[in-house]
Amino acid sequence: MPELLRTKLFIPRPRPGRVARPRLTARLNAGLNRKLTLVAAPAGFGKTTLLSEWIPQSPRCVAWLALDGEDNDPARFWTYVIAALQEVHRSLGVSALAMLQSPEAPTTAALITSLINEIAAFPEPFAVVLEDYHVIDSQPIHSGMAYLIEHLPDNLHLTITTRVDPPLPLARLRAHNQLTELRSNELRFTPEEAGVFLARAMGLILSPHQVEALESRTEGWIAGLQIAALSMQGRDDISGFIEVFSGSHRHIVGYLAEEVLNQRPKGTLHFLLQTSVLDRLSGPLCDALTGESDGQATLEKLEQTNLFISPLDDEGIWFRYHHLFAEVLQARLQRTQPEKVTELHRLAARWHARQDMTTEAVHHALAGADFDLAAALIEEAAGSMLRMGAIASLMRWLDALPEAMIRTRPRLSLARAWTYHLGPALSLERADGWAQLALENALAAGSLDSSLSGEIAALQSMIAATRSESTLSRDLAHQALENLPIDSPWRSAVTFCLGTAHVDAGDITAAARAFEDAITLSQNDGAHYIQLAAAAFLGDILVLQGRLARAQAVYGQVLAWANPDLPQKGGVMAHAGLASILCEQNQLDAASAHVQAGAAMVQNVGGAWSAHVLDRALARVQLARGNRTEALAILERSYHNGLRAQVNLVVRQAAALQATVHLAQGSLDVAAAWAATSGLRPDDAAAAHPGWWEVEYLALARVLAAQGRQKEAFGLLDRLLDAARNEARAGSAIAILVLKATLHSEFGLTNDRQRPLRQLEHALTLAEPEGFVRVFLDEGDTMRALLVELQSTLALRPDEGENRRIAAYAGRLLAAFAQSAVADTRLPSNLIEPLSERELEILLLIAEGLSNREIADRLVIAVSTVKSHINAIYGKLGTHRRTQAVVTARELGLLPA
């Protein structure tokens, strides 16, 4: 963002000969105990003059911000507000300013919340004046101001000057006695004040009758009195002038144009008209427009004669005309010398450009239709504006240029593309179209240097990543890194994008390397948001690799790096990652705490992906607690967030996870409908390198098995397991092996009972060092029965270290099943019908480990009868195997624990 104008922060000095207005300054002081003081009146009623008189008498320190039309960019507006706060103390707004300076644009609520917290922590009371708030027409700014006022700390008071009432919650403030209002009626001069003003400020000694008549005709309008006084200077017939003088605003403006200006020396009038196009004036700037060299002296003379000019600094370098005076001058210039208006704006633009005052230069270049200069300035400033979040200003500048110029200048086309990618009017299609146009035009013009080529590829890589086009994103990221200068601030973002593309393509090793490089680059160039996000994604990779302890440390480092007053997406992802790990370790309360911490941040930073990973963790916690309805609602929210943000990966993952929950609820038709429309096939080539899509393929395998398509399901799982092994993703391998064991036990194609046990044992071997729990518990009763059976199998083996370790781990998991609030959410809450005495007797013998033949011999019944009773037991308990029946019966209290 261009450098700040310090003159906007200058508190106007009280004018010599000013009129003391103690009744109004007392009102202003009393208003400090309320939230807001509104000084609302048309131009010329002395709003600024009154406040400049009050500030030296105020019991509070006061900061000042003079607003103008350029401040309708929210980033610029709040940057200047913070600059005003830092006139009180340099510590105020530091975190909020860091948020504004991050390309990861904060939400209004996040920004204002940070600002409020910093203000509330400041020990001293103070006030801030926002002058000319009527120039603000940005609804996001109005919303932010309303939020600030609603939550305003007690130590801050706001004062707003405006010509019209702002769209702020004034009625509510009145109702709660939190608003002080000074309007035209209060601001008008009384006859006594008018007499003092005419005598002190304007050097006119009038009789009480003349003062009263003039005050009556102007209705106390201060600008009207000043105009009348200027018109009366040098007249002999003062009474006659007052007699014919009309107090209407229209007539007074006419007097100003025809009488006051005509009384000025020709050289002064020429100066006034030539410089009327300027919002702020300095001697050298005025010289550039007038072609003279007496600009500074003329400005000082105008100030001495009270001709509607005010200083903007203590050094007497910068001035401004009173708004009403400037409007009259501009109207006269347009009427008498219309051909000069464009030329004067162009001269002002060039002068400002030479001083590196980009915002002012662009303003005058556009006003003067010097589109070539404006375009060159915008091209130079666009990169820093994008990185500083000044999207609204950049969009407004581009909108003011001829469309044909934007289309034919590659850097302007690229700037337009960035605004569609980063701005509020998100459109990946338009962003991509403008980026492609920039590339084509640069190639056609032979102007595609390596830097421009790299920037275009960087944007296209990010667009492709958002669309989940991993191969294209990866190739474009490599292209960008080959062409971008070594010190380009875009390199860290592109390297981060490369990491996400590698994950998507299943190259976890390369992804980890890219994220580590992105962390280093971002630390070097100050891209804090990239540093946090890259580290959070690195933690996600470690989870895929099954390295939970290391991932936990990395997520913790992200939170240590993060500023608690500066919420960012990386912090949300770190909380989500920690919640997922803690949930996996069955520490559900601790997991919930991180979900809540992340939820407080995600409201302020937005972003479909960061919100999704948090929702995904929250849904898993809810499932672990048996709250399937709540989990489905969370995943539905994530799905729609992804649709709105056009983030395909979020949409697909949320839909797949919903299908998994529906399947667990017994809604096979809903899950099957998802599978049919997902576009996934068990023989997809992508399953060999699933990357982010593994969640979907695991859901598909479950659906296929439930549909009786076990061969396809197991074939898909075999391919996923091969990919996980090849890519050293132990975390993925554990999940796949657990699912294979569960499905083989429930839907096995053969009677090989050892197959699911071997798969389970392999999963336990991988999982035991890092303490995985929920991946087993979430499979419910089938997995519990398998663990019991595996324990029995391990008990028959030699009591060696590995066997003992796995048996002990299986025992801990069974204990977790018993302690879990919802050990198996698929278990019926009560029996379908009671067991008969014979069935209970047989159940006890099954628990003792007797075979069907041994039970038949003990009870003296046929083996076929034993089988019939056992089938009845299975049906009543909702189980399919002996071990399952025993475990379920113990939980229901039918057997001793």
Coordinates of N, CA and C in Angstrom, one line a residue, residues 708-847:
G708 N -22.5 -55.9 -1.5 CA -22.2 -57.3 -2.0 C -21.1 -57.3 -3.0
R709 N -20.4 -56.2 -3.3 CA -19.3 -56.2 -4.3 C -18.0 -56.3 -3.6
Q710 N -17.9 -57.4 -2.8 CA -16.7 -57.5 -1.9 C -15.4 -57.6 -2.7
K711 N -15.4 -58.3 -3.8 CA -14.2 -58.4 -4.6 C -13.7 -57.1 -5.1
E712 N -14.6 -56.2 -5.5 CA -14.1 -54.9 -6.0 C -13.6 -54.1 -4.8
A713 N -14.3 -54.2 -3.7 CA -13.9 -53.5 -2.5 C -12.5 -53.9 -2.0
F714 N -12.3 -55.2 -2.0 CA -10.9 -55.6 -1.5 C -9.9 -55.3 -2.5
G715 N -10.2 -55.4 -3.8 CA -9.2 -55.0 -4.8 C -8.8 -53.6 -4.7
L716 N -9.8 -52.7 -4.4 CA -9.5 -51.3 -4.2 C -8.6 -51.1 -3.0
L717 N -9.0 -51.7 -1.9 CA -8.2 -51.6 -0.7 C -6.8 -52.1 -0.8
D718 N -6.6 -53.2 -1.6 CA -5.3 -53.7 -1.9 C -4.4 -52.6 -2.6
R719 N -5.0 -51.9 -3.6 CA -4.3 -50.9 -4.3 C -4.0 -49.7 -3.4
L720 N -4.9 -49.3 -2.6 CA -4.7 -48.2 -1.7 C -3.6 -48.6 -0.7
L721 N -3.5 -49.8 -0.2 CA -2.5 -50.3 0.7 C -1.1 -50.3 0.0
D722 N -1.1 -50.8 -1.2 CA 0.2 -50.7 -1.9 C 0.7 -49.3 -2.0
A723 N -0.2 -48.4 -2.4 CA 0.2 -47.0 -2.5 C 0.7 -46.4 -1.2
A724 N 0.0 -46.7 -0.1 CA 0.5 -46.3 1.2 C 1.8 -46.8 1.6
R725 N 2.1 -48.1 1.3 CA 3.4 -48.6 1.6 C 4.5 -48.0 0.8
N726 N 4.2 -47.8 -0.5 CA 5.2 -47.2 -1.4 C 5.6 -45.8 -1.0
E727 N 4.6 -45.1 -0.5 CA 4.8 -43.7 -0.1 C 5.1 -43.5 1.3
A728 N 5.3 -44.6 2.1 CA 5.7 -44.5 3.5 C 4.7 -43.8 4.3
R729 N 3.4 -44.0 4.0 CA 2.3 -43.4 4.7 C 1.7 -44.5 5.7
A730 N 2.4 -44.6 6.8 CA 2.0 -45.6 7.8 C 0.7 -45.3 8.4
G731 N 0.3 -44.0 8.6 CA -1.0 -43.7 9.1 C -2.1 -44.1 8.2
S732 N -1.9 -43.9 6.9 CA -2.9 -44.4 5.9 C -2.9 -45.9 5.9
A733 N -1.8 -46.6 6.0 CA -1.7 -48.1 6.0 C -2.5 -48.6 7.2
I734 N -2.4 -48.0 8.3 CA -3.1 -48.5 9.5 C -4.6 -48.4 9.3
A735 N -5.1 -47.3 8.8 CA -6.6 -47.2 8.5 C -7.0 -48.2 7.5
I736 N -6.2 -48.4 6.4 CA -6.6 -49.4 5.4 C -6.6 -50.8 5.9
L737 N -5.6 -51.2 6.7 CA -5.5 -52.5 7.2 C -6.7 -52.8 8.2
V738 N -7.0 -51.8 9.0 CA -8.1 -51.9 10.0 C -9.4 -52.2 9.2
L739 N -9.6 -51.4 8.1 CA -10.9 -51.5 7.3 C -10.9 -52.9 6.6
K740 N -9.7 -53.3 6.1 CA -9.7 -54.6 5.5 C -10.1 -55.7 6.4
A741 N -9.5 -55.6 7.6 CA -9.7 -56.7 8.6 C -11.2 -56.7 9.0
T742 N -11.8 -55.5 9.2 CA -13.2 -55.4 9.5 C -14.1 -56.0 8.4
L743 N -13.9 -55.6 7.2 CA -14.7 -56.0 6.1 C -14.5 -57.5 5.8
H744 N -13.3 -58.0 5.9 CA -13.0 -59.4 5.8 C -13.8 -60.2 6.8
S745 N -13.8 -59.7 8.1 CA -14.6 -60.4 9.1 C -16.1 -60.4 8.9
E746 N -16.6 -59.3 8.3 CA -18.0 -59.1 8.1 C -18.5 -59.7 6.8
F747 N -17.6 -59.6 5.8 CA -18.1 -59.9 4.4 C -17.1 -60.8 3.7
G748 N -16.2 -61.5 4.4 CA -15.1 -62.2 3.8 C -15.5 -63.1 2.7
L749 N -14.7 -63.2 1.6 CA -15.1 -64.0 0.5 C -14.7 -65.5 0.7
T750 N -13.8 -65.7 1.7 CA -13.4 -67.1 2.0 C -13.6 -67.4 3.5
N751 N -13.4 -68.6 3.9 CA -13.5 -69.0 5.3 C -12.2 -68.9 6.0
D752 N -11.2 -68.2 5.4 CA -9.9 -68.0 6.0 C -10.0 -67.0 7.2
R753 N -10.2 -67.6 8.4 CA -10.4 -66.7 9.5 C -9.1 -66.0 9.9
Q754 N -8.0 -66.6 9.5 CA -6.7 -66.0 9.8 C -6.4 -64.7 9.1
R755 N -7.0 -64.5 7.9 CA -6.7 -63.4 7.1 C -7.0 -62.1 7.8
P756 N -8.2 -61.8 8.4 CA -8.4 -60.6 9.1 C -7.6 -60.4 10.3
L757 N -7.2 -61.6 11.0 CA -6.3 -61.5 12.1 C -4.9 -61.1 11.7
R758 N -4.5 -61.6 10.6 CA -3.1 -61.1 10.1 C -3.1 -59.6 9.8
Q759 N -4.2 -59.2 9.1 CA -4.3 -57.8 8.8 C -4.4 -56.9 10.1
L760 N -5.1 -57.4 11.1 CA -5.2 -56.6 12.3 C -3.9 -56.6 13.0
E761 N -3.2 -57.7 13.0 CA -1.9 -57.8 13.7 C -0.9 -56.8 13.1
H762 N -1.0 -56.8 11.7 CA -0.1 -55.8 11.0 C -0.4 -54.4 11.4
A763 N -1.7 -54.1 11.4 CA -2.1 -52.7 11.8 C -1.7 -52.4 13.2
L764 N -1.8 -53.3 14.1 CA -1.4 -53.1 15.5 C 0.1 -52.8 15.6
T765 N 0.9 -53.6 14.8 CA 2.3 -53.4 14.8 C 2.7 -52.0 14.4
L766 N 2.0 -51.5 13.4 CA 2.3 -50.1 12.9 C 1.8 -49.1 13.9
A767 N 0.7 -49.4 14.5 CA 0.0 -48.3 15.3 C 0.5 -48.2 16.7
E768 N 1.0 -49.3 17.3 CA 1.4 -49.4 18.7 C 2.4 -48.3 19.1
P769 N 3.5 -48.0 18.3 CA 4.4 -47.0 18.8 C 3.9 -45.6 19.0
E770 N 2.8 -45.3 18.2 CA 2.3 -43.9 18.3 C 0.9 -43.9 19.0
G771 N 0.4 -45.0 19.5 CA -0.7 -45.0 20.3 C -2.0 -44.7 19.6
F772 N -2.2 -45.2 18.4 CA -3.5 -45.1 17.7 C -4.6 -45.8 18.5
V773 N -5.8 -45.3 18.6 CA -6.9 -45.9 19.4 C -8.2 -45.9 18.6
R774 N -8.6 -44.6 18.2 CA -10.0 -44.5 17.6 C -10.1 -45.2 16.3
V775 N -9.0 -45.3 15.5 CA -9.1 -46.0 14.2 C -9.6 -47.5 14.4
F776 N -9.3 -48.0 15.6 CA -9.8 -49.4 15.9 C -11.2 -49.3 16.6
L777 N -11.4 -48.4 17.5 CA -12.7 -48.3 18.2 C -13.8 -47.9 17.3
D778 N -13.5 -47.1 16.3 CA -14.6 -46.6 15.4 C -15.2 -47.8 14.6
E779 N -14.5 -48.9 14.5 CA -15.1 -50.0 13.7 C -16.0 -50.9 14.6
G780 N -16.1 -50.5 15.8 CA -17.2 -51.1 16.7 C -17.0 -52.5 17.0
D781 N -18.1 -53.3 17.1 CA -18.1 -54.6 17.7 C -17.3 -55.6 16.9
T782 N -17.3 -55.5 15.6 CA -16.5 -56.4 14.8 C -15.1 -56.3 15.2
M783 N -14.6 -55.1 15.3 CA -13.1 -55.0 15.7 C -12.9 -55.5 17.1
R784 N -13.8 -55.2 18.0 CA -13.6 -55.7 19.3 C -13.5 -57.2 19.4
A785 N -14.4 -57.9 18.6 CA -14.4 -59.3 18.6 C -13.0 -59.8 18.0
L786 N -12.6 -59.1 16.9 CA -11.3 -59.5 16.3 C -10.2 -59.4 17.3
L787 N -10.2 -58.3 18.1 CA -9.1 -58.1 19.1 C -9.1 -59.2 20.1
V788 N -10.3 -59.6 20.6 CA -10.4 -60.7 21.5 C -9.8 -62.0 20.9
E789 N -10.2 -62.2 19.7 CA -9.7 -63.5 19.0 C -8.2 -63.4 18.8
L790 N -7.7 -62.2 18.4 CA -6.3 -62.1 18.2 C -5.5 -62.3 19.5
Q791 N -6.1 -61.8 20.6 CA -5.5 -62.1 21.9 C -5.3 -63.5 22.2
S792 N -6.4 -64.3 21.9 CA -6.3 -65.7 22.1 C -5.3 -66.4 21.3
T793 N -5.2 -65.9 20.0 CA -4.2 -66.4 19.1 C -2.8 -66.1 19.6
L794 N -2.6 -64.9 20.1 CA -1.2 -64.5 20.5 C -0.9 -65.3 21.8
A795 N -1.9 -65.6 22.6 CA -1.6 -66.4 23.8 C -1.0 -67.7 23.5
L796 N -1.3 -68.3 22.4 CA -0.7 -69.6 22.0 C 0.7 -69.5 21.5
R797 N 1.2 -68.4 21.2 CA 2.5 -68.2 20.7 C 3.5 -68.1 21.8
P798 N 4.8 -68.2 21.5 CA 5.8 -68.0 22.5 C 5.7 -66.6 23.1
D799 N 6.0 -66.5 24.4 CA 5.9 -65.3 25.1 C 7.1 -64.4 24.8
E800 N 7.2 -64.0 23.5 CA 8.4 -63.2 23.1 C 8.0 -61.7 23.1
G801 N 9.0 -60.8 23.0 CA 8.8 -59.4 23.1 C 7.8 -58.8 22.2
E802 N 7.9 -59.2 20.9 CA 6.9 -58.6 19.9 C 5.5 -59.1 20.2
N803 N 5.4 -60.4 20.4 CA 4.0 -60.9 20.7 C 3.5 -60.3 22.0
R804 N 4.3 -60.2 23.0 CA 3.9 -59.6 24.3 C 3.4 -58.2 24.1
R805 N 4.2 -57.4 23.3 CA 3.9 -56.0 23.1 C 2.5 -55.8 22.3
I806 N 2.3 -56.6 21.3 CA 1.1 -56.5 20.5 C -0.1 -57.0 21.4
A807 N 0.1 -58.1 22.1 CA -1.0 -58.6 23.0 C -1.4 -57.5 24.0
A808 N -0.4 -56.9 24.6 CA -0.6 -55.8 25.6 C -1.4 -54.6 25.0
Y809 N -1.0 -54.3 23.7 CA -1.6 -53.2 23.0 C -3.1 -53.5 22.7
A810 N -3.3 -54.8 22.3 CA -4.7 -55.2 22.1 C -5.5 -55.2 23.3
G811 N -4.9 -55.5 24.5 CA -5.6 -55.4 25.7 C -5.9 -54.0 26.1
R812 N -5.1 -53.0 25.8 CA -5.4 -51.6 26.1 C -6.5 -51.1 25.2
L813 N -6.5 -51.6 24.0 CA -7.6 -51.2 23.1 C -9.0 -51.8 23.6
L814 N -8.9 -53.1 24.0 CA -10.2 -53.6 24.6 C -10.6 -52.9 25.8
A815 N -9.7 -52.5 26.6 CA -10.0 -51.7 27.8 C -10.7 -50.3 27.4
A816 N -10.1 -49.8 26.3 CA -10.7 -48.5 25.7 C -12.1 -48.7 25.2
F817 N -12.3 -49.9 24.6 CA -13.7 -50.2 24.2 C -14.6 -50.2 25.4
A818 N -14.2 -50.8 26.5 CA -15.0 -50.9 27.7 C -15.3 -49.6 28.3
Q819 N -14.3 -48.7 28.2 CA -14.4 -47.4 28.9 C -15.1 -46.3 28.0
S820 N -15.1 -46.6 26.7 CA -15.7 -45.7 25.8 C -17.1 -45.4 26.1
A821 N -17.5 -44.1 26.0 CA -18.9 -43.8 26.2 C -19.8 -44.4 25.2
V822 N -19.3 -44.6 24.0 CA -20.1 -45.3 23.0 C -19.1 -46.3 22.4
A823 N -19.1 -47.5 23.0 CA -18.1 -48.5 22.6 C -18.4 -49.0 21.2
D824 N -19.7 -49.1 20.9 CA -20.1 -49.6 19.5 C -21.4 -49.0 19.2
T825 N -21.5 -47.9 18.5 CA -22.7 -47.2 18.2 C -23.6 -48.0 17.3
R826 N -23.2 -49.1 16.8 CA -24.0 -50.0 16.0 C -24.7 -51.1 16.8
L827 N -24.4 -51.1 18.1 CA -24.9 -52.2 19.0 C -26.4 -51.8 19.3
P828 N -27.3 -52.8 19.3 CA -28.7 -52.5 19.8 C -28.7 -52.1 21.2
S829 N -29.5 -51.1 21.5 CA -29.6 -50.6 22.9 C -30.2 -51.7 23.9
N830 N -31.0 -52.6 23.4 CA -31.5 -53.7 24.2 C -31.8 -54.9 23.3
L831 N -32.2 -56.0 23.9 CA -32.4 -57.2 23.1 C -33.6 -57.1 22.3
I832 N -33.6 -57.7 21.1 CA -34.8 -57.8 20.3 C -35.9 -58.5 21.0
E833 N -35.5 -59.7 21.6 CA -36.3 -60.4 22.5 C -35.5 -61.2 23.5
P834 N -36.0 -61.5 24.7 CA -35.1 -62.1 25.8 C -34.6 -63.5 25.3
L835 N -33.4 -63.8 25.9 CA -32.9 -65.2 25.6 C -33.6 -66.2 26.5
S836 N -33.8 -67.3 25.9 CA -34.4 -68.4 26.7 C -33.4 -69.0 27.7
E837 N -33.9 -69.8 28.6 CA -32.9 -70.4 29.6 C -31.9 -71.3 28.9
R838 N -32.3 -72.0 27.9 CA -31.4 -72.9 27.2 C -30.4 -72.0 26.4
E839 N -30.8 -70.9 25.8 CA -29.9 -70.1 25.1 C -28.9 -69.4 26.0
L840 N -29.4 -69.0 27.3 CA -28.4 -68.5 28.2 C -27.4 -69.5 28.7
E841 N -27.9 -70.8 28.8 CA -27.0 -71.9 29.2 C -25.9 -72.1 28.1
I842 N -26.3 -72.1 26.9 CA -25.4 -72.3 25.8 C -24.4 -71.1 25.7
L843 N -24.9 -69.9 25.9 CA -24.1 -68.7 25.9 C -23.0 -68.8 26.9
L844 N -23.3 -69.3 28.1 CA -22.3 -69.4 29.1 C -21.2 -70.4 28.7
L845 N -21.6 -71.5 28.1 CA -20.6 -72.5 27.6 C -19.8 -72.0 26.5
I846 N -20.4 -71.2 25.6 CA -19.6 -70.5 24.5 C -18.5 -69.6 25.2
A847 N -18.9 -68.9 26.2 CA -18.0 -68.0 26.9 C -16.8 -68.8 27.5

